[in-house]
């Protein structure tokens, strides 16, 4: 296996570093070996040798399995567009002529049929389908116009083709920048020799294995003896229950801690009832009847359920009985008390006019506080007072305006300057479409990170204007985003200059 040297002309001596990122998962299903991969992306030129060497390693692994007589299915993100039909800009003349000049695309093209041993199953069912993309750049809202690429594949060896029933993508499912792809398998097939095979027979799932498969993790040195058993995740942890008797504690050292809750609950029922009755005899003003009902109810339940002195430990761990709910026929004691308190207290605010009334003087305050508040208020008087307040406010607007002194020219100028400075920037219009632009913020690390800017608000699409250096002018489609760009600070400076200009003279 030949590997690509890096920028320093160094070739990897082993494949451990290529597999150090955990980009592959290998499963043996008897009928086939499944390899789920996430191939590296070419984020820079320095990353290209690692990407290519990973592809070479994947191809070598598949070839070794084929030499052993195994069928292989490779699924996942290959991060390569196989043909110009799988790329949003592949139909453009500047890309179609040199599409396979990239080393990754050239390798993938030679690995697929008819040049190689792997078959792109989904494309075989949709050979001429356009726009069958599986990945979109969500940062530029490319999914709105289906401006994407097809980089996710299901590749199979020739022996698996008779089992493939159908294959397709599911672009309507959101939640990621990729969409799912799937294939269906036949339940049974008939071989060329006339033998009938069922999927359940060739992929047994219920037979007992004496030994795990050779690809199991226990056969790997880095995982051998270090795996946690699955049963440990569902085992119950050891519970240590500490029950402390209340008799062993001093009366002054009781604390409402969790360890002493069972001890508090283990008080016999007669003691609780006796304590309540003793408090009633000592307190000349007993509490309300609704407050005593839970104590008597729980006491009676405890007496009727278990005799005193029998199975105290079990009773101490049981939760306290829940008091019964109040019925509709019960006397509304609490409501009556609330009504009495409400009637006995002050009447409070009654009209809207009091919010706008002038504060009382000292003599008026003493006079007002000496008089008791009247509880008999006619609703018509409140409405009349509100109506009078509305008329007074309407008539006093001109009077208040006349008493207010006009601000000085300096303060008005300062206020206007601050309002212009803090006002949001109005988005400019792009030159091509004449539409309002959209503001974004730079997130890429660098000197411009965090700076806002404006670009065309139209979505991207095939042939959108990337700039003269990246897109030939004859391939630009003005239906999509143009190359308008302007910093927000520049837009603000231009707006301030326009406001500072004197108005045109009227003839």
Short mmCIF file of C-alpha atoms in Angstrom, two decimals:
data_model
loop_
_atom_site.label_atom_id
_atom_site.label_comp_id
_atom_site.label_asym_id
_atom_site.label_seq_id
_atom_site.Cartn_x
_atom_site.Cartn_y
_atom_site.Cartn_z
CA UNK A 1 0.00 0.00 0.00
CA UNK A 2 1.45 3.31 -1.12
CA UNK A 3 0.89 6.30 1.14
CA UNK A 4 1.02 10.01 0.32
CA UNK A 5 3.88 11.97 1.93
CA UNK A 6 3.10 15.09 3.91
CA UNK A 7 4.36 18.63 3.30
CA UNK A 8 7.74 17.68 4.80
CA UNK A 9 7.97 14.66 2.47
CA UNK A 10 7.50 12.25 5.39
CA UNK A 11 5.49 9.05 4.91
CA UNK A 12 3.75 7.40 7.89
CA UNK A 13 5.60 4.27 9.02
CA UNK A 14 2.46 2.62 10.45
CA UNK A 15 -1.33 3.07 10.39
CA UNK A 16 -1.88 3.69 14.12
CA UNK A 17 -1.99 7.46 13.73
CA UNK A 18 -4.51 7.17 10.89
CA UNK A 19 -6.90 5.22 13.14
CA UNK A 20 -6.30 7.35 16.24
CA UNK A 21 -9.33 9.61 15.64
CA UNK A 22 -11.87 6.77 15.93
CA UNK A 23 -13.46 7.28 12.54
CA UNK A 24 -14.57 3.70 11.80
CA UNK A 25 -16.83 1.05 13.32
CA UNK A 26 -16.62 -2.55 12.04
CA UNK A 27 -19.42 -5.09 12.63
CA UNK A 28 -19.70 -8.71 11.45
CA UNK A 29 -23.22 -9.81 10.40
CA UNK A 30 -22.22 -13.21 8.97
CA UNK A 31 -23.70 -12.37 5.56
CA UNK A 32 -21.50 -9.30 5.28
CA UNK A 33 -19.06 -7.13 7.22
CA UNK A 34 -20.36 -3.61 7.85
CA UNK A 35 -17.84 -0.75 7.99
CA UNK A 36 -19.31 2.55 9.15
CA UNK A 37 -16.87 5.39 8.48
CA UNK A 38 -16.51 9.14 8.82
CA UNK A 39 -13.69 10.00 6.46
CA UNK A 40 -11.57 13.11 7.10
CA UNK A 41 -12.49 16.41 5.51
CA UNK A 42 -9.92 18.47 3.65
CA UNK A 43 -9.97 21.56 5.85
CA UNK A 44 -6.55 22.72 4.56
CA UNK A 45 -3.78 21.68 2.20
CA UNK A 46 -1.83 20.22 5.11
CA UNK A 47 -4.77 17.92 5.88
CA UNK A 48 -4.84 16.38 2.38
CA UNK A 49 -2.12 13.70 3.02
CA UNK A 50 -3.97 12.47 6.13
CA UNK A 51 -7.22 12.32 4.19
CA UNK A 52 -5.73 10.40 1.28
CA UNK A 53 -3.84 7.94 3.49
CA UNK A 54 -7.06 7.22 5.40
CA UNK A 55 -8.78 6.38 2.11
CA UNK A 56 -5.91 4.10 1.14
CA UNK A 57 -6.15 2.32 4.50
CA UNK A 58 -9.92 1.86 4.08
CA UNK A 59 -9.47 0.40 0.61
CA UNK A 60 -6.78 -1.98 1.86
CA UNK A 61 -9.02 -3.20 4.68
CA UNK A 62 -11.86 -3.91 2.25
CA UNK A 63 -9.53 -5.73 -0.15
CA UNK A 64 -8.29 -7.99 2.66
CA UNK A 65 -11.87 -8.93 3.60
CA UNK A 66 -12.70 -9.64 -0.04
CA UNK A 67 -9.64 -11.89 -0.33
CA UNK A 68 -10.97 -13.84 2.67
CA UNK A 69 -14.22 -14.47 0.80
CA UNK A 70 -16.32 -11.95 2.74
CA UNK A 71 -18.91 -9.51 1.42
CA UNK A 72 -18.51 -5.92 2.59
CA UNK A 73 -20.85 -2.93 2.98
CA UNK A 74 -19.24 0.49 3.53
CA UNK A 75 -21.59 3.20 4.78
CA UNK A 76 -21.08 6.73 6.05
CA UNK A 77 -19.64 10.11 5.18
CA UNK A 78 -16.89 9.64 2.60
CA UNK A 79 -16.51 13.44 2.21
CA UNK A 80 -16.05 13.14 -1.57
CA UNK A 81 -18.41 13.86 -4.46
CA UNK A 82 -18.20 10.97 -6.87
CA UNK A 83 -19.38 12.67 -10.10
CA UNK A 84 -20.29 16.19 -11.26
CA UNK A 85 -23.92 15.14 -10.82
CA UNK A 86 -23.27 14.88 -7.07
CA UNK A 87 -22.09 18.50 -6.69
CA UNK A 88 -24.16 21.67 -6.79
CA UNK A 89 -21.62 23.43 -9.05
CA UNK A 90 -20.59 20.32 -10.98
CA UNK A 91 -22.62 21.30 -14.05
CA UNK A 92 -20.68 24.54 -14.54
CA UNK A 93 -18.17 24.44 -17.38
CA UNK A 94 -15.29 25.57 -15.18
CA UNK A 95 -15.80 22.60 -12.82
CA UNK A 96 -16.93 19.79 -15.10
CA UNK A 97 -13.73 19.74 -17.17
CA UNK A 98 -11.42 19.42 -14.17
CA UNK A 99 -13.72 17.67 -11.71
CA UNK A 100 -11.63 14.50 -11.29
CA UNK A 101 -8.30 16.28 -11.15
CA UNK A 102 -8.46 16.36 -7.37
CA UNK A 103 -6.61 13.33 -5.94
CA UNK A 104 -9.46 12.35 -3.59
CA UNK A 105 -12.03 12.38 -6.40
CA UNK A 106 -9.68 10.47 -8.69
CA UNK A 107 -9.19 7.77 -6.01
CA UNK A 108 -12.93 7.48 -5.37
CA UNK A 109 -13.69 7.28 -9.07
CA UNK A 110 -11.24 4.39 -9.49
CA UNK A 111 -12.62 2.55 -6.42
CA UNK A 112 -16.20 2.54 -7.73
CA UNK A 113 -17.56 0.43 -10.57
CA UNK A 114 -16.80 -0.05 -13.38
CA UNK A 115 -13.18 0.71 -12.51
CA UNK A 116 -13.23 -0.68 -8.98
CA UNK A 117 -14.95 -3.30 -6.83
CA UNK A 118 -17.45 -1.16 -4.90
CA UNK A 119 -20.92 -0.25 -6.18
CA UNK A 120 -22.75 2.96 -5.31
CA UNK A 121 -26.13 1.35 -4.56
CA UNK A 122 -28.29 4.47 -4.26
CA UNK A 123 -27.04 5.89 -7.55
CA UNK A 124 -27.84 2.62 -9.34
CA UNK A 125 -31.53 3.13 -8.52
CA UNK A 126 -31.41 6.83 -9.48
CA UNK A 127 -28.83 7.08 -12.31
CA UNK A 128 -30.00 10.45 -13.75
CA UNK A 129 -31.50 12.09 -10.69
CA UNK A 130 -30.33 15.69 -10.22
CA UNK A 131 -30.13 17.48 -6.89
CA UNK A 132 -29.81 14.22 -4.93
CA UNK A 133 -27.66 15.85 -2.27
CA UNK A 134 -27.09 14.67 1.31
CA UNK A 135 -25.12 17.56 2.85
CA UNK A 136 -25.65 21.33 2.97
CA UNK A 137 -23.80 24.27 4.48
CA UNK A 138 -26.19 25.49 7.17
CA UNK A 139 -24.12 28.63 7.85
CA UNK A 140 -25.23 30.14 4.54
CA UNK A 141 -28.75 28.59 4.55
CA UNK A 142 -27.85 26.44 1.55
CA UNK A 143 -30.59 23.90 2.26
CA UNK A 144 -33.31 26.39 1.29
CA UNK A 145 -32.27 26.22 -2.36
CA UNK A 146 -30.81 22.68 -2.26
CA UNK A 147 -27.31 24.02 -2.81
CA UNK A 148 -25.46 20.98 -1.49
CA UNK A 149 -23.33 17.95 -2.27
CA UNK A 150 -23.67 14.18 -2.07
CA UNK A 151 -20.92 12.88 0.19
CA UNK A 152 -22.78 10.09 2.06
CA UNK A 153 -22.83 6.68 0.40
CA UNK A 154 -23.74 3.02 0.77
CA UNK A 155 -21.11 0.98 -1.09
CA UNK A 156 -21.39 -2.80 -1.48
CA UNK A 157 -19.34 -5.57 -3.03
CA UNK A 158 -20.79 -7.47 -6.05
CA UNK A 159 -21.98 -10.42 -3.95
CA UNK A 160 -24.43 -8.22 -2.02
CA UNK A 161 -26.20 -6.80 -5.09
CA UNK A 162 -28.82 -9.62 -5.32
CA UNK A 163 -29.95 -8.82 -1.76
CA UNK A 164 -30.48 -5.08 -2.41
CA UNK A 165 -34.14 -4.28 -2.97
CA UNK A 166 -34.13 -0.48 -3.07
CA UNK A 167 -32.10 2.56 -1.98
CA UNK A 168 -32.88 6.24 -1.50
CA UNK A 169 -32.13 9.40 0.50
CA UNK A 170 -34.46 11.25 2.90
CA UNK A 171 -33.79 14.99 2.43
CA UNK A 172 -37.04 16.01 4.16
CA UNK A 173 -35.73 14.90 7.57
CA UNK A 174 -34.09 17.84 9.33
CA UNK A 175 -31.96 18.01 12.45
CA UNK A 176 -28.49 17.89 10.92
CA UNK A 177 -26.51 19.27 8.01
CA UNK A 178 -26.68 15.72 6.56
CA UNK A 179 -29.77 13.73 5.63
CA UNK A 180 -30.27 9.96 6.13
CA UNK A 181 -29.69 7.40 3.39
CA UNK A 182 -31.05 3.86 3.42
CA UNK A 183 -31.34 0.58 1.54
CA UNK A 184 -33.88 -2.25 1.77
CA UNK A 185 -32.92 -5.93 1.67
CA UNK A 186 -34.96 -8.80 0.22
CA UNK A 187 -36.36 -11.30 2.70
CA UNK A 188 -35.35 -14.12 0.39
CA UNK A 189 -33.57 -14.60 -2.92
CA UNK A 190 -33.03 -17.41 -5.42
CA UNK A 191 -29.47 -17.97 -6.56
CA UNK A 192 -28.39 -18.73 -10.11
CA UNK A 193 -28.20 -22.42 -9.16
CA UNK A 194 -31.85 -22.37 -8.09
CA UNK A 195 -31.16 -22.41 -4.35
CA UNK A 196 -33.57 -20.45 -2.17
CA UNK A 197 -31.96 -18.40 0.61
CA UNK A 198 -33.73 -16.45 3.33
CA UNK A 199 -32.31 -13.48 5.13
CA UNK A 200 -33.01 -15.04 8.53
CA UNK A 201 -30.96 -18.11 7.64
CA UNK A 202 -27.93 -16.25 6.30
CA UNK A 203 -28.05 -13.64 9.09
CA UNK A 204 -28.80 -15.69 12.23
CA UNK A 205 -29.46 -13.52 15.24
CA UNK A 206 -30.74 -16.09 17.75
CA UNK A 207 -27.99 -18.69 17.76
CA UNK A 208 -25.67 -19.00 20.75
CA UNK A 209 -22.01 -18.27 20.23
CA UNK A 210 -19.44 -20.11 22.28
CA UNK A 211 -16.81 -17.54 21.40
CA UNK A 212 -17.21 -13.92 20.37
CA UNK A 213 -16.32 -13.00 16.79
CA UNK A 214 -12.74 -12.24 15.95
CA UNK A 215 -13.57 -8.55 15.58
CA UNK A 216 -14.91 -8.30 19.14
CA UNK A 217 -13.39 -5.65 21.39
CA UNK A 218 -12.28 -8.22 23.97
CA UNK A 219 -9.68 -9.45 21.50
CA UNK A 220 -8.09 -6.00 21.34
CA UNK A 221 -5.22 -5.36 23.69
CA UNK A 222 -6.35 -1.81 24.51
CA UNK A 223 -9.80 -3.03 25.65
CA UNK A 224 -9.07 -6.49 27.02
CA UNK A 225 -10.07 -6.77 30.68
CA UNK A 226 -11.12 -3.11 30.86
CA UNK A 227 -14.72 -3.30 29.72
CA UNK A 228 -17.56 -2.81 32.18
CA UNK A 229 -20.23 -5.47 32.22
CA UNK A 230 -23.63 -4.43 30.93
CA UNK A 231 -25.30 -5.79 34.06
CA UNK A 232 -23.44 -3.28 36.23
CA UNK A 233 -25.42 -0.42 34.67
CA UNK A 234 -28.71 -1.95 35.85
CA UNK A 235 -27.62 -3.32 39.25
CA UNK A 236 -29.11 -1.73 42.32
CA UNK A 237 -26.64 0.03 44.57
CA UNK A 238 -26.24 -1.05 48.17
CA UNK A 239 -28.69 0.70 50.42
CA UNK A 240 -27.69 1.45 53.98
CA UNK A 241 -30.71 2.23 56.09
CA UNK A 242 -29.96 3.72 59.47
CA UNK A 243 -32.85 3.89 61.88
CA UNK A 244 -32.22 5.78 65.08
CA UNK A 245 -34.59 5.44 68.00
CA UNK A 246 -35.86 8.67 69.41
CA UNK A 247 -35.38 7.37 72.94
CA UNK A 248 -31.61 7.16 72.43
CA UNK A 249 -31.37 10.81 71.50
CA UNK A 250 -31.38 13.63 73.97
CA UNK A 251 -34.45 15.88 73.65
CA UNK A 252 -32.34 18.93 72.98
CA UNK A 253 -30.22 17.34 70.21
CA UNK A 254 -32.97 16.50 67.72
CA UNK A 255 -32.36 17.90 64.23
CA UNK A 256 -34.63 17.70 61.16
CA UNK A 257 -32.16 15.59 59.20
CA UNK A 258 -32.94 12.84 56.71
CA UNK A 259 -31.46 10.15 58.95
CA UNK A 260 -33.88 10.95 61.75
CA UNK A 261 -37.08 11.01 59.70
CA UNK A 262 -37.83 7.29 60.43
CA UNK A 263 -37.23 7.96 64.13
CA UNK A 264 -39.73 10.78 64.16
CA UNK A 265 -42.28 8.65 62.35
CA UNK A 266 -41.80 5.82 64.84
CA UNK A 267 -43.52 7.71 67.70
CA UNK A 268 -46.52 5.60 68.83
CA UNK A 269 -49.92 6.94 67.96
CA UNK A 270 -51.18 7.35 71.56
CA UNK A 271 -48.18 9.54 72.36
CA UNK A 272 -48.97 11.84 69.44
CA UNK A 273 -52.62 12.06 70.42
CA UNK A 274 -51.69 12.67 74.05
CA UNK A 275 -49.32 15.42 73.09
CA UNK A 276 -52.02 17.15 71.05
CA UNK A 277 -54.59 16.84 73.81
CA UNK A 278 -52.11 18.16 76.37
CA UNK A 279 -51.46 21.21 74.22
CA UNK A 280 -55.18 21.83 73.94
CA UNK A 281 -55.61 21.80 77.69
CA UNK A 282 -52.71 24.20 78.21
CA UNK A 283 -53.57 26.67 75.46
CA UNK A 284 -56.61 28.79 76.38
CA UNK A 285 -57.20 29.71 72.69
CA UNK A 286 -57.26 26.44 70.76
CA UNK A 287 -56.46 26.53 67.04
CA UNK A 288 -59.03 26.33 64.36
CA UNK A 289 -60.86 23.06 63.80
CA UNK A 290 -59.52 22.74 60.29
CA UNK A 291 -55.99 22.71 61.68
CA UNK A 292 -56.74 19.91 64.19
CA UNK A 293 -58.47 17.57 61.73
CA UNK A 294 -55.25 16.09 60.24
CA UNK A 295 -53.86 15.17 63.65
CA UNK A 296 -57.01 13.40 64.81
CA UNK A 297 -57.47 11.70 61.44
CA UNK A 298 -53.92 10.34 61.34
CA UNK A 299 -54.20 9.24 64.98
CA UNK A 300 -57.38 7.32 64.38
CA UNK A 301 -55.91 5.67 61.32
CA UNK A 302 -52.88 4.54 63.28
CA UNK A 303 -55.04 3.15 66.10
CA UNK A 304 -57.32 1.27 63.77
CA UNK A 305 -54.58 -0.18 61.56
CA UNK A 306 -52.04 -1.54 64.05
CA UNK A 307 -52.31 -1.99 67.82
CA UNK A 308 -49.82 -0.20 70.00
CA UNK A 309 -46.65 -2.16 70.68
CA UNK A 310 -46.97 -4.53 67.69
CA UNK A 311 -44.55 -4.37 64.72
CA UNK A 312 -43.21 -0.94 65.63
CA UNK A 313 -40.23 -1.17 63.25
CA UNK A 314 -42.41 -1.76 60.22
CA UNK A 315 -44.73 1.03 61.24
CA UNK A 316 -41.83 3.41 61.72
CA UNK A 317 -40.71 2.97 58.14
CA UNK A 318 -44.17 3.42 56.66
CA UNK A 319 -45.10 6.90 55.39
CA UNK A 320 -47.57 8.97 57.39
CA UNK A 321 -51.19 8.75 56.43
CA UNK A 322 -52.52 11.48 54.17
CA UNK A 323 -55.31 13.62 55.65
CA UNK A 324 -58.65 13.39 53.81
CA UNK A 325 -59.66 16.12 51.46
CA UNK A 326 -62.25 18.67 52.49
CA UNK A 327 -65.72 18.02 51.19
CA UNK A 328 -68.06 20.58 49.74
CA UNK A 329 -70.41 20.08 52.71
CA UNK A 330 -67.78 21.05 55.27
CA UNK A 331 -68.23 24.49 56.83
CA UNK A 332 -66.05 27.12 55.15
CA UNK A 333 -64.13 28.00 58.28
CA UNK A 334 -61.06 29.40 56.54
CA UNK A 335 -63.10 31.44 54.09
CA UNK A 336 -65.14 32.91 56.93
CA UNK A 337 -62.00 33.93 58.75
CA UNK A 338 -60.63 35.56 55.63
CA UNK A 339 -63.85 37.44 55.07
CA UNK A 340 -63.79 38.67 58.66
CA UNK A 341 -60.22 39.90 58.28
CA UNK A 342 -61.09 41.58 55.00
CA UNK A 343 -64.06 43.38 56.50
CA UNK A 344 -62.16 44.47 59.59
CA UNK A 345 -59.18 45.91 57.63
CA UNK A 346 -59.01 49.14 55.62
CA UNK A 347 -60.93 49.36 52.38
CA UNK A 348 -57.78 50.22 50.36
CA UNK A 349 -57.66 52.01 46.97
CA UNK A 350 -61.04 52.55 45.34
CA UNK A 351 -60.66 55.09 42.53
CA UNK A 352 -58.17 55.84 39.79
CA UNK A 353 -58.04 59.52 40.72
CA UNK A 354 -56.02 58.78 43.86
CA UNK A 355 -52.99 57.82 41.74
CA UNK A 356 -52.83 61.34 40.26
CA UNK A 357 -53.88 63.34 43.34
CA UNK A 358 -51.42 65.79 44.86
CA UNK A 359 -49.86 64.81 48.22
CA UNK A 360 -51.71 66.09 51.26
CA UNK A 361 -50.22 68.70 53.55
CA UNK A 362 -49.32 68.01 57.16
CA UNK A 363 -52.60 69.40 58.50
CA UNK A 364 -54.62 67.54 55.88
CA UNK A 365 -52.78 64.35 56.69
CA UNK A 366 -53.55 64.57 60.39
CA UNK A 367 -57.17 65.36 59.65
CA UNK A 368 -57.45 62.49 57.19
CA UNK A 369 -55.88 59.98 59.52
CA UNK A 370 -58.07 61.00 62.41
CA UNK A 371 -61.24 60.26 60.49
CA UNK A 372 -62.14 56.58 60.24
CA UNK A 373 -62.38 55.18 56.73
CA UNK A 374 -65.87 54.78 55.42
CA UNK A 375 -66.84 51.30 54.35
CA UNK A 376 -70.00 52.35 52.51
CA UNK A 377 -68.92 53.59 49.06
CA UNK A 378 -71.30 54.15 46.23
CA UNK A 379 -69.95 52.73 42.92
CA UNK A 380 -71.48 55.66 41.05
CA UNK A 381 -69.30 58.05 43.04
CA UNK A 382 -66.14 56.18 41.91
CA UNK A 383 -67.20 56.30 38.28
CA UNK A 384 -68.00 59.98 38.60
CA UNK A 385 -64.58 60.65 40.11
CA UNK A 386 -62.83 58.79 37.30
CA UNK A 387 -64.80 60.76 34.73
CA UNK A 388 -63.86 64.02 36.39
CA UNK A 389 -60.19 62.97 36.44
CA UNK A 390 -60.23 62.25 32.71
CA UNK A 391 -61.72 65.66 31.96
CA UNK A 392 -59.19 67.37 34.22
CA UNK A 393 -56.23 65.62 32.59
CA UNK A 394 -57.51 66.51 29.11
CA UNK A 395 -57.89 70.14 29.98
CA UNK A 396 -54.58 70.47 31.81
CA UNK A 397 -52.34 69.30 28.95
CA UNK A 398 -52.06 72.77 27.43
CA UNK A 399 -51.52 74.30 30.85
CA UNK A 400 -48.67 71.92 31.67
CA UNK A 401 -47.07 72.53 28.31
CA UNK A 402 -47.05 76.27 28.85
CA UNK A 403 -45.33 76.00 32.23
CA UNK A 404 -42.58 73.74 30.95
CA UNK A 405 -39.49 75.66 29.93
CA UNK A 406 -38.05 74.84 26.50
CA UNK A 407 -34.68 73.00 26.64
CA UNK A 408 -31.58 74.88 25.72
CA UNK A 409 -30.00 74.51 22.32
CA UNK A 410 -26.96 72.74 23.79
CA UNK A 411 -28.98 70.03 25.52
CA UNK A 412 -31.17 69.45 22.48
CA UNK A 413 -28.13 69.13 20.27
CA UNK A 414 -26.52 66.66 22.66
CA UNK A 415 -29.69 64.60 22.81
CA UNK A 416 -29.92 64.49 19.03
CA UNK A 417 -26.29 63.47 18.74
CA UNK A 418 -26.70 60.62 21.21
CA UNK A 419 -29.90 59.42 19.55
CA UNK A 420 -28.14 59.27 16.18
CA UNK A 421 -25.14 57.50 17.66
CA UNK A 422 -27.15 54.82 19.49
CA UNK A 423 -29.75 54.30 16.79
CA UNK A 424 -29.59 50.93 14.99
CA UNK A 425 -27.91 50.93 11.61
CA UNK A 426 -30.36 50.89 8.75
CA UNK A 427 -29.39 48.11 6.31
CA UNK A 428 -28.27 49.35 2.90
CA UNK A 429 -29.53 47.97 -0.40
CA UNK A 430 -27.44 45.69 -2.58
CA UNK A 431 -26.40 47.04 -5.94
CA UNK A 432 -27.62 44.19 -8.17
CA UNK A 433 -31.10 43.50 -6.78
CA UNK A 434 -31.83 46.79 -5.00
CA UNK A 435 -33.08 44.87 -1.94
CA UNK A 436 -32.30 45.42 1.73
CA UNK A 437 -29.23 43.51 2.86
CA UNK A 438 -28.84 41.30 5.93
CA UNK A 439 -26.41 41.80 8.79
CA UNK A 440 -24.06 39.04 9.98
CA UNK A 441 -21.19 38.83 12.47
CA UNK A 442 -17.70 37.44 11.87
CA UNK A 443 -17.18 34.26 13.91
CA UNK A 444 -13.90 33.14 12.38
CA UNK A 445 -10.91 33.67 14.70
CA UNK A 446 -8.81 36.64 13.65
CA UNK A 447 -8.62 40.43 13.90
CA UNK A 448 -12.15 40.86 12.51
CA UNK A 449 -13.89 38.44 14.87
CA UNK A 450 -17.07 39.97 16.29
CA UNK A 451 -17.37 42.72 13.67
CA UNK A 452 -20.77 43.02 11.96
CA UNK A 453 -21.17 43.32 8.19
CA UNK A 454 -23.89 43.41 5.54
CA UNK A 455 -24.28 41.07 2.55
CA UNK A 456 -27.04 40.34 0.06
CA UNK A 457 -30.12 38.84 1.68
CA UNK A 458 -30.91 36.42 -1.15
CA UNK A 459 -30.08 32.73 -0.59
CA UNK A 460 -27.15 31.01 -2.24
CA UNK A 461 -27.67 28.76 -5.24
CA UNK A 462 -25.95 27.26 -8.25
CA UNK A 463 -23.93 30.01 -9.87
CA UNK A 464 -24.31 32.60 -7.11
CA UNK A 465 -21.70 35.35 -7.20
CA UNK A 466 -18.74 34.33 -5.04
CA UNK A 467 -16.57 37.09 -6.45
CA UNK A 468 -14.52 37.65 -9.57
CA UNK A 469 -11.65 35.56 -8.25
CA UNK A 470 -13.78 32.45 -7.61
CA UNK A 471 -16.62 32.64 -10.14
CA UNK A 472 -16.32 33.52 -13.84
CA UNK A 473 -18.69 36.32 -14.81
CA UNK A 474 -20.38 34.27 -17.54
CA UNK A 475 -21.38 31.61 -14.98
CA UNK A 476 -22.96 34.00 -12.47
CA UNK A 477 -26.69 33.54 -11.95
CA UNK A 478 -28.16 36.80 -10.60
CA UNK A 479 -31.21 34.94 -9.37
CA UNK A 480 -29.20 34.10 -6.24
CA UNK A 481 -26.95 36.04 -3.86
CA UNK A 482 -24.73 38.76 -5.31
CA UNK A 483 -21.27 39.72 -4.06
CA UNK A 484 -22.35 42.83 -2.11
CA UNK A 485 -20.32 43.34 1.09
CA UNK A 486 -19.94 46.30 3.44
CA UNK A 487 -18.89 46.66 7.08
CA UNK A 488 -21.54 47.95 9.48
CA UNK A 489 -19.18 50.67 10.74
CA UNK A 490 -18.82 51.98 7.22
CA UNK A 491 -22.58 52.03 6.77
CA UNK A 492 -22.96 54.00 10.02
CA UNK A 493 -20.37 56.59 8.96
CA UNK A 494 -22.10 57.09 5.63
CA UNK A 495 -25.46 57.54 7.37
CA UNK A 496 -24.04 60.19 9.73
CA UNK A 497 -22.51 62.09 6.80
CA UNK A 498 -25.83 62.11 4.97
CA UNK A 499 -27.61 63.52 8.04
CA UNK A 500 -24.96 66.21 8.49
CA UNK A 501 -25.47 67.54 4.96
CA UNK A 502 -27.64 70.68 4.75
CA UNK A 503 -31.02 70.21 3.13
CA UNK A 504 -31.29 71.31 -0.52
CA UNK A 505 -32.49 74.82 -1.10
CA UNK A 506 -36.01 75.21 -2.36
CA UNK A 507 -36.36 77.40 -5.44
#
